[in-house]
Tab-separated table of C-alpha atoms in Angstrom:
chain	number	residue	atom	x	y	z
A	1	UNK	CA	-36.565	52.352	-114.923
A	2	UNK	CA	-35.313	48.931	-113.443
A	3	UNK	CA	-38.751	48.180	-112.433
A	4	UNK	CA	-40.001	47.825	-115.852
A	5	UNK	CA	-37.501	46.319	-116.842
A	6	UNK	CA	-38.288	43.514	-114.474
A	7	UNK	CA	-41.736	43.446	-115.397
A	8	UNK	CA	-41.405	43.374	-119.082
A	9	UNK	CA	-39.018	40.468	-118.314
A	10	UNK	CA	-41.476	38.848	-115.770
A	11	UNK	CA	-44.163	38.833	-118.759
A	12	UNK	CA	-41.591	37.537	-121.468
A	13	UNK	CA	-40.128	34.739	-119.275
A	14	UNK	CA	-43.835	33.636	-118.812
A	15	UNK	CA	-44.829	33.784	-122.132
A	16	UNK	CA	-41.543	32.240	-123.579
A	17	UNK	CA	-41.765	29.326	-120.772
A	18	UNK	CA	-45.306	28.691	-121.367
A	19	UNK	CA	-44.395	28.061	-124.908
A	20	UNK	CA	-41.740	25.868	-124.439
A	21	UNK	CA	-43.054	23.614	-122.013
A	22	UNK	CA	-46.298	23.251	-123.996
A	23	UNK	CA	-44.677	21.905	-127.045
A	24	UNK	CA	-42.880	19.435	-124.951
A	25	UNK	CA	-44.908	18.738	-122.200
A	26	UNK	CA	-47.017	15.932	-124.537
A	27	UNK	CA	-43.693	14.153	-125.299
A	28	UNK	CA	-42.741	13.741	-121.478
A	29	UNK	CA	-46.251	12.700	-120.478
A	30	UNK	CA	-46.829	15.712	-118.546
A	31	UNK	CA	-50.351	16.230	-118.977
A	32	UNK	CA	-53.946	15.960	-117.249
A	33	UNK	CA	-56.225	13.740	-118.523
A	34	UNK	CA	-60.057	13.803	-117.955
A	35	UNK	CA	-61.856	11.159	-115.850
A	36	UNK	CA	-64.578	10.874	-113.044
A	37	UNK	CA	-63.346	13.689	-111.308
A	38	UNK	CA	-61.797	16.160	-113.809
A	39	UNK	CA	-64.329	17.142	-116.339
A	40	UNK	CA	-62.112	18.912	-119.124
A	41	UNK	CA	-61.875	17.343	-122.666
A	42	UNK	CA	-58.507	16.074	-123.848
A	43	UNK	CA	-55.011	16.094	-122.385
A	44	UNK	CA	-54.246	19.302	-120.733
A	45	UNK	CA	-50.495	20.219	-120.155
A	46	UNK	CA	-50.439	21.398	-116.143
A	47	UNK	CA	-47.137	23.610	-116.833
A	48	UNK	CA	-48.664	26.723	-115.974
A	49	UNK	CA	-47.191	26.485	-112.438
A	50	UNK	CA	-43.799	25.803	-114.012
A	51	UNK	CA	-43.715	28.801	-116.563
A	52	UNK	CA	-45.218	31.009	-113.809
A	53	UNK	CA	-42.364	30.442	-111.620
A	54	UNK	CA	-39.801	30.674	-113.989
A	55	UNK	CA	-41.296	34.043	-114.974
A	56	UNK	CA	-41.380	35.102	-111.169
A	57	UNK	CA	-37.665	34.183	-110.471
A	58	UNK	CA	-36.535	36.176	-113.536
A	59	UNK	CA	-38.289	39.519	-112.486
A	60	UNK	CA	-36.570	38.751	-108.872
A	61	UNK	CA	-32.970	38.050	-110.551
A	62	UNK	CA	-32.975	41.208	-112.057
A	63	UNK	CA	-34.091	43.460	-108.981
A	64	UNK	CA	-31.917	41.663	-107.196
A	65	UNK	CA	-28.674	41.973	-109.640
A	66	UNK	CA	-30.097	45.926	-109.504
A	67	UNK	CA	-30.109	46.077	-105.836
A	68	UNK	CA	-33.677	46.916	-105.800
A	69	UNK	CA	-34.266	43.874	-103.385
A	70	UNK	CA	-32.460	41.772	-100.314
A	71	UNK	CA	-31.586	38.498	-98.935
A	72	UNK	CA	-35.530	38.518	-97.846
A	73	UNK	CA	-36.736	38.196	-101.266
A	74	UNK	CA	-33.680	35.539	-102.309
A	75	UNK	CA	-34.516	33.460	-99.195
A	76	UNK	CA	-38.539	33.401	-100.325
A	77	UNK	CA	-37.429	32.592	-103.772
A	78	UNK	CA	-35.498	29.374	-102.752
A	79	UNK	CA	-38.570	28.229	-100.705
A	80	UNK	CA	-41.355	29.072	-103.176
A	81	UNK	CA	-38.821	26.989	-105.830
A	82	UNK	CA	-38.896	24.047	-103.175
A	83	UNK	CA	-42.623	23.707	-102.775
A	84	UNK	CA	-43.386	24.133	-106.605
A	85	UNK	CA	-40.637	21.063	-106.862
A	86	UNK	CA	-42.673	19.081	-104.587
A	87	UNK	CA	-45.848	20.200	-106.497
A	88	UNK	CA	-43.935	18.729	-109.800
A	89	UNK	CA	-43.444	15.604	-108.038
A	90	UNK	CA	-46.792	15.242	-107.081
A	91	UNK	CA	-48.114	16.121	-110.367
A	92	UNK	CA	-46.089	13.539	-112.101
A	93	UNK	CA	-45.868	10.511	-109.526
A	94	UNK	CA	-48.843	11.636	-106.907
A	95	UNK	CA	-47.036	11.981	-103.465
A	96	UNK	CA	-48.641	10.534	-100.545
A	97	UNK	CA	-51.082	12.754	-98.154
A	98	UNK	CA	-48.753	12.475	-95.171
A	99	UNK	CA	-45.088	12.556	-96.744
A	100	UNK	CA	-46.769	15.971	-98.809
A	101	UNK	CA	-47.754	17.640	-95.640
A	102	UNK	CA	-44.842	16.680	-93.869
A	103	UNK	CA	-42.623	18.260	-96.351
A	104	UNK	CA	-44.673	21.524	-96.859
A	105	UNK	CA	-44.445	21.780	-92.782
A	106	UNK	CA	-40.586	21.696	-92.635
A	107	UNK	CA	-40.693	24.201	-95.696
A	108	UNK	CA	-42.763	26.572	-93.549
A	109	UNK	CA	-40.633	26.034	-90.270
A	110	UNK	CA	-37.592	27.161	-92.754
A	111	UNK	CA	-39.323	30.018	-93.138
A	112	UNK	CA	-40.153	31.092	-89.850
A	113	UNK	CA	-36.328	30.624	-89.165
A	114	UNK	CA	-34.868	33.215	-91.386
A	115	UNK	CA	-35.923	36.205	-91.894
A	116	UNK	CA	-38.584	35.002	-88.885
A	117	UNK	CA	-41.463	35.139	-91.030
A	118	UNK	CA	-43.742	33.592	-87.710
A	119	UNK	CA	-47.200	34.098	-86.265
A	120	UNK	CA	-46.100	35.777	-82.931
A	121	UNK	CA	-49.746	36.893	-82.088
A	122	UNK	CA	-53.452	36.720	-83.371
A	123	UNK	CA	-54.454	40.371	-82.641
A	124	UNK	CA	-56.290	41.859	-80.107
A	125	UNK	CA	-59.262	39.573	-80.629
A	126	UNK	CA	-60.082	39.365	-76.612
A	127	UNK	CA	-60.331	43.156	-76.381
A	128	UNK	CA	-58.686	46.238	-77.709
A	129	UNK	CA	-55.155	47.055	-76.857
A	130	UNK	CA	-54.054	43.546	-75.700
A	131	UNK	CA	-52.428	41.314	-78.273
A	132	UNK	CA	-53.258	37.383	-77.857
A	133	UNK	CA	-49.488	36.580	-77.863
A	134	UNK	CA	-49.172	33.095	-78.727
A	135	UNK	CA	-46.011	32.538	-77.162
A	136	UNK	CA	-44.544	28.851	-77.757
A	137	UNK	CA	-47.322	28.279	-79.778
A	138	UNK	CA	-45.849	30.530	-82.457
A	139	UNK	CA	-43.964	28.062	-84.495
A	140	UNK	CA	-46.488	25.528	-84.766
A	141	UNK	CA	-49.481	27.971	-85.335
A	142	UNK	CA	-47.695	29.359	-88.210
A	143	UNK	CA	-47.182	25.987	-89.724
A	144	UNK	CA	-50.643	25.133	-89.294
A	145	UNK	CA	-51.737	28.594	-90.679
A	146	UNK	CA	-49.638	28.688	-93.733
A	147	UNK	CA	-50.262	24.735	-94.680
A	148	UNK	CA	-53.760	25.353	-94.517
A	149	UNK	CA	-53.659	28.186	-96.800
A	150	UNK	CA	-51.108	26.310	-99.270
A	151	UNK	CA	-53.740	23.267	-99.124
A	152	UNK	CA	-56.745	25.739	-99.414
A	153	UNK	CA	-55.590	26.953	-102.561
A	154	UNK	CA	-54.580	23.645	-103.909
A	155	UNK	CA	-57.780	21.998	-103.046
A	156	UNK	CA	-59.761	25.514	-104.583
A	157	UNK	CA	-57.714	24.742	-108.439
A	158	UNK	CA	-60.618	22.882	-109.868
A	159	UNK	CA	-61.578	25.171	-112.749
A	160	UNK	CA	-60.554	27.407	-115.623
A	161	UNK	CA	-59.307	30.793	-114.673
A	162	UNK	CA	-60.513	30.174	-110.865
A	163	UNK	CA	-57.280	29.917	-108.994
A	164	UNK	CA	-55.501	32.295	-111.187
A	165	UNK	CA	-57.638	35.061	-110.801
A	166	UNK	CA	-58.339	34.842	-107.022
A	167	UNK	CA	-54.526	34.315	-106.530
A	168	UNK	CA	-53.182	36.964	-108.992
A	169	UNK	CA	-56.021	39.527	-107.242
A	170	UNK	CA	-54.799	38.864	-103.915
A	171	UNK	CA	-51.292	39.071	-104.626
A	172	UNK	CA	-51.665	42.707	-106.091
A	173	UNK	CA	-54.112	43.339	-103.102
A	174	UNK	CA	-51.287	42.325	-100.929
A	175	UNK	CA	-48.922	44.139	-102.668
A	176	UNK	CA	-50.657	47.481	-102.237
A	177	UNK	CA	-51.108	46.967	-98.382
A	178	UNK	CA	-47.684	46.503	-98.060
A	179	UNK	CA	-46.681	49.818	-100.115
A	180	UNK	CA	-43.736	49.821	-102.682
A	181	UNK	CA	-40.867	50.802	-99.798
A	182	UNK	CA	-41.650	47.157	-98.479
A	183	UNK	CA	-39.699	44.369	-98.545
A	184	UNK	CA	-42.735	42.248	-99.800
A	185	UNK	CA	-43.947	44.677	-102.355
A	186	UNK	CA	-41.763	43.145	-105.538
A	187	UNK	CA	-42.205	39.475	-105.034
A	188	UNK	CA	-46.241	40.057	-104.639
A	189	UNK	CA	-46.571	42.568	-107.567
A	190	UNK	CA	-44.264	40.374	-109.853
A	191	UNK	CA	-46.115	37.238	-108.731
A	192	UNK	CA	-49.409	38.791	-109.778
A	193	UNK	CA	-47.994	40.133	-113.166
A	194	UNK	CA	-46.269	36.233	-114.180
A	195	UNK	CA	-50.047	34.943	-113.525
A	196	UNK	CA	-50.729	37.067	-116.577
A	197	UNK	CA	-49.490	34.911	-119.409
A	198	UNK	CA	-50.733	31.991	-117.685
A	199	UNK	CA	-54.358	33.296	-117.476
A	200	UNK	CA	-54.053	34.449	-121.582
A	201	UNK	CA	-54.355	30.523	-121.962
A	202	UNK	CA	-56.287	29.349	-118.905
A	203	UNK	CA	-59.224	32.004	-119.211
A	204	UNK	CA	-61.949	31.295	-120.908
A	205	UNK	CA	-63.110	33.398	-123.607
A	206	UNK	CA	-64.339	33.701	-127.251
A	207	UNK	CA	-61.653	32.095	-129.448
A	208	UNK	CA	-61.111	29.866	-126.504
A	209	UNK	CA	-63.505	27.249	-125.213
A	210	UNK	CA	-60.928	25.286	-123.111
A	211	UNK	CA	-57.777	25.823	-121.046
A	212	UNK	CA	-54.657	25.134	-122.754
A	213	UNK	CA	-52.914	24.898	-119.859
A	214	UNK	CA	-53.700	23.844	-116.175
A	215	UNK	CA	-51.801	25.621	-113.232
A	216	UNK	CA	-51.017	22.153	-111.668
A	217	UNK	CA	-50.176	21.257	-108.142
A	218	UNK	CA	-46.631	23.110	-108.730
A	219	UNK	CA	-48.301	26.426	-109.145
A	220	UNK	CA	-51.358	26.455	-106.630
A	221	UNK	CA	-48.333	25.308	-103.737
A	222	UNK	CA	-45.693	27.717	-104.863
A	223	UNK	CA	-48.846	30.365	-104.598
A	224	UNK	CA	-49.963	29.099	-101.706
A	225	UNK	CA	-46.862	29.404	-100.128
A	226	UNK	CA	-45.990	32.527	-101.116
A	227	UNK	CA	-49.548	34.039	-99.940
A	228	UNK	CA	-49.763	32.144	-96.810
A	229	UNK	CA	-46.298	33.802	-96.111
A	230	UNK	CA	-47.299	37.193	-97.037
A	231	UNK	CA	-50.189	36.818	-94.784
A	232	UNK	CA	-48.465	36.085	-91.872
A	233	UNK	CA	-45.646	38.472	-91.907
A	234	UNK	CA	-47.180	41.337	-93.110
A	235	UNK	CA	-49.839	40.754	-90.080
A	236	UNK	CA	-47.369	40.851	-87.241
A	237	UNK	CA	-44.869	43.388	-85.316
A	238	UNK	CA	-44.797	46.841	-84.812
A	239	UNK	CA	-44.828	47.175	-88.528
A	240	UNK	CA	-47.686	45.445	-89.477
A	241	UNK	CA	-49.985	46.432	-92.659
A	242	UNK	CA	-52.994	45.125	-91.298
A	243	UNK	CA	-54.465	43.022	-88.116
A	244	UNK	CA	-54.149	38.908	-88.482
A	245	UNK	CA	-57.691	38.554	-88.743
A	246	UNK	CA	-57.897	40.636	-91.894
A	247	UNK	CA	-56.273	37.922	-93.623
A	248	UNK	CA	-59.698	35.757	-93.227
A	249	UNK	CA	-61.346	38.013	-95.491
A	250	UNK	CA	-58.792	38.295	-98.049
A	251	UNK	CA	-58.727	34.326	-98.830
A	252	UNK	CA	-61.951	34.090	-97.337
A	253	UNK	CA	-63.778	32.288	-100.338
A	254	UNK	CA	-60.912	29.229	-100.752
A	255	UNK	CA	-60.456	28.751	-97.084
A	256	UNK	CA	-64.296	28.578	-96.174
A	257	UNK	CA	-65.080	26.478	-98.858
A	258	UNK	CA	-62.107	23.865	-98.460
A	259	UNK	CA	-63.290	23.978	-94.356
A	260	UNK	CA	-66.574	23.186	-95.206
A	261	UNK	CA	-66.102	20.654	-98.381
A	262	UNK	CA	-63.918	18.869	-95.446
A	263	UNK	CA	-66.071	19.088	-93.165
A	264	UNK	CA	-69.005	17.817	-95.460
A	265	UNK	CA	-66.580	14.865	-96.238
A	266	UNK	CA	-65.814	13.958	-92.370
A	267	UNK	CA	-69.467	14.210	-91.567
A	268	UNK	CA	-69.826	11.440	-94.036
A	269	UNK	CA	-67.311	9.006	-92.646
A	270	UNK	CA	-64.930	9.753	-95.339
A	271	UNK	CA	-61.184	11.315	-95.828
A	272	UNK	CA	-61.341	14.908	-95.587
A	273	UNK	CA	-58.725	14.758	-98.794
A	274	UNK	CA	-60.984	12.329	-100.739
A	275	UNK	CA	-61.422	13.710	-104.066
A	276	UNK	CA	-65.130	14.697	-104.955
A	277	UNK	CA	-66.932	17.458	-106.765
A	278	UNK	CA	-68.763	19.351	-103.525
A	279	UNK	CA	-66.585	22.377	-103.888
A	280	UNK	CA	-68.626	25.175	-104.579
A	281	UNK	CA	-67.447	25.815	-108.224
A	282	UNK	CA	-68.262	22.176	-108.989
A	283	UNK	CA	-71.894	22.681	-107.389
A	284	UNK	CA	-72.308	25.760	-109.285
A	285	UNK	CA	-71.547	23.738	-112.448
A	286	UNK	CA	-73.667	21.015	-111.500
A	287	UNK	CA	-76.783	23.495	-111.338
A	288	UNK	CA	-75.985	24.177	-114.826
A	289	UNK	CA	-73.871	27.471	-114.744
A	290	UNK	CA	-71.492	27.670	-117.385
A	291	UNK	CA	-67.759	27.863	-116.748
A	292	UNK	CA	-67.528	31.758	-117.227
A	293	UNK	CA	-70.871	32.765	-115.338
A	294	UNK	CA	-69.395	30.323	-112.048
A	295	UNK	CA	-65.962	32.842	-112.051
A	296	UNK	CA	-67.579	35.521	-112.602
A	297	UNK	CA	-70.031	34.582	-109.424
A	298	UNK	CA	-67.179	33.268	-107.550
A	299	UNK	CA	-64.837	36.235	-108.360
A	300	UNK	CA	-67.314	38.823	-107.074
A	301	UNK	CA	-68.033	36.888	-103.849
A	302	UNK	CA	-64.193	36.947	-103.535
A	303	UNK	CA	-63.685	40.219	-104.103
A	304	UNK	CA	-66.824	41.316	-101.827
A	305	UNK	CA	-65.029	39.941	-98.996
A	306	UNK	CA	-61.887	41.382	-99.160
A	307	UNK	CA	-63.538	44.739	-99.431
A	308	UNK	CA	-66.195	43.900	-96.490
A	309	UNK	CA	-63.008	43.175	-94.565
A	310	UNK	CA	-60.794	46.202	-95.898
A	311	UNK	CA	-63.803	48.597	-95.234
A	312	UNK	CA	-64.381	47.725	-91.441
A	313	UNK	CA	-60.672	47.341	-90.622
A	314	UNK	CA	-60.208	51.207	-91.397
A	315	UNK	CA	-63.691	52.196	-90.196
A	316	UNK	CA	-62.068	50.972	-86.823
A	317	UNK	CA	-64.126	47.588	-86.111
A	318	UNK	CA	-62.466	46.012	-83.346
A	319	UNK	CA	-60.793	42.458	-83.919
A	320	UNK	CA	-62.962	40.738	-82.335
A	321	UNK	CA	-65.993	42.311	-84.437
A	322	UNK	CA	-63.995	41.036	-87.602
A	323	UNK	CA	-63.623	37.467	-86.310
A	324	UNK	CA	-67.591	37.613	-85.488
A	325	UNK	CA	-68.625	38.911	-88.502
A	326	UNK	CA	-66.186	36.418	-90.644
A	327	UNK	CA	-66.948	33.301	-88.291
A	328	UNK	CA	-71.168	33.970	-89.050
A	329	UNK	CA	-70.647	34.031	-92.648
A	330	UNK	CA	-68.482	31.136	-92.605
A	331	UNK	CA	-71.061	28.956	-90.514
A	332	UNK	CA	-73.804	30.458	-92.322
A	333	UNK	CA	-72.306	29.444	-95.893
A	334	UNK	CA	-71.711	25.954	-94.743
A	335	UNK	CA	-75.125	25.737	-93.414
A	336	UNK	CA	-76.659	26.832	-96.736
A	337	UNK	CA	-74.534	24.526	-98.968
A	338	UNK	CA	-75.303	21.670	-96.885
A	339	UNK	CA	-78.954	22.497	-96.943
A	340	UNK	CA	-78.566	22.909	-100.800
A	341	UNK	CA	-76.947	19.267	-101.332
A	342	UNK	CA	-79.693	17.672	-98.976
A	343	UNK	CA	-82.378	19.017	-101.487
A	344	UNK	CA	-80.635	18.742	-104.255
A	345	UNK	CA	-81.022	22.173	-105.579
A	346	UNK	CA	-78.501	25.238	-105.639
A	347	UNK	CA	-79.982	28.715	-106.395
A	348	UNK	CA	-83.033	27.168	-107.771
A	349	UNK	CA	-81.653	24.955	-109.993
A	350	UNK	CA	-81.528	21.265	-109.749
A	351	UNK	CA	-77.850	19.388	-108.888
A	352	UNK	CA	-76.712	17.258	-111.526
A	353	UNK	CA	-75.045	14.311	-110.175
A	354	UNK	CA	-71.643	15.211	-111.597
A	355	UNK	CA	-69.844	18.178	-113.416
A	356	UNK	CA	-71.002	17.589	-117.253
A	357	UNK	CA	-67.791	16.726	-119.052
A	358	UNK	CA	-67.017	19.705	-121.654
A	359	UNK	CA	-68.939	21.885	-119.357
A	360	UNK	CA	-69.986	25.261	-121.535
A	361	UNK	CA	-67.804	28.028	-121.501
């Protein structure tokens, strides 16, 4: 009974928060305006992340009051709220890259203390039966891995519906892998449910030719932290639900695309964090694909990656083989994209200089 109430409360709180924040955001100057890098039309409030957080915390609070979840979830809620506040400040006033990374690292380091979400080993990458233990490198590797996930999700949030659909589906998959009895089940399931009201106003569809709200850095950073910590915790220890290497497949598209973009930027002598329109979703739109078609293509790739990794793992493929297949696919993707940019054509279509403003739904 309380489970159903928590899910209903999460949906209701998300819808209510979106309504209130959309109404007041323009008065507060909390809007995203189009520029050379952002091809959307008009001023759009990036309040989706704040509304998601309100909805997620509401569901967790109800479950905590009923005794259905424990201190782990409350500690997690505090960390996610902290990084969402960092994202909100960045949305409004733009935090420097160094300070943003330092604060993200601090939050992840706190998560590694209690209840001990830490990347202690990388799985059986060298040979079966022997885990690659990290020893004193466990904490720095945890920070590196989770901060990497946080920023991959944030950098991938560049098109209507993309980040919301990807993170909701990944949260749902992780909840299923954890199982209803696991402490991660409800935080992940409620995170997916809390995204539904946002997606109702962010996904383009007949009657909604453009997004009415954006997720914003507050939402992208919060969801990135939640996913990063879940991937680490669920892949470690004697009660691990899957090997660490499977995490690469569960977030393959944002991880590979982000690393490829940063590599290309550095190869051109630019900062790896310099804004541009070279992410895969940008390139597909520059090649003339609509937002909806681009979203379907990318979601299909992301879901196929998840399914491929899960299938190989369940069929008993060793960790080393899983890693090798992933790296081969990642390097092939990078080479393909780099060649496409050099030719000025992607999937047989000419690449425009920039994503057209108000690109077709």
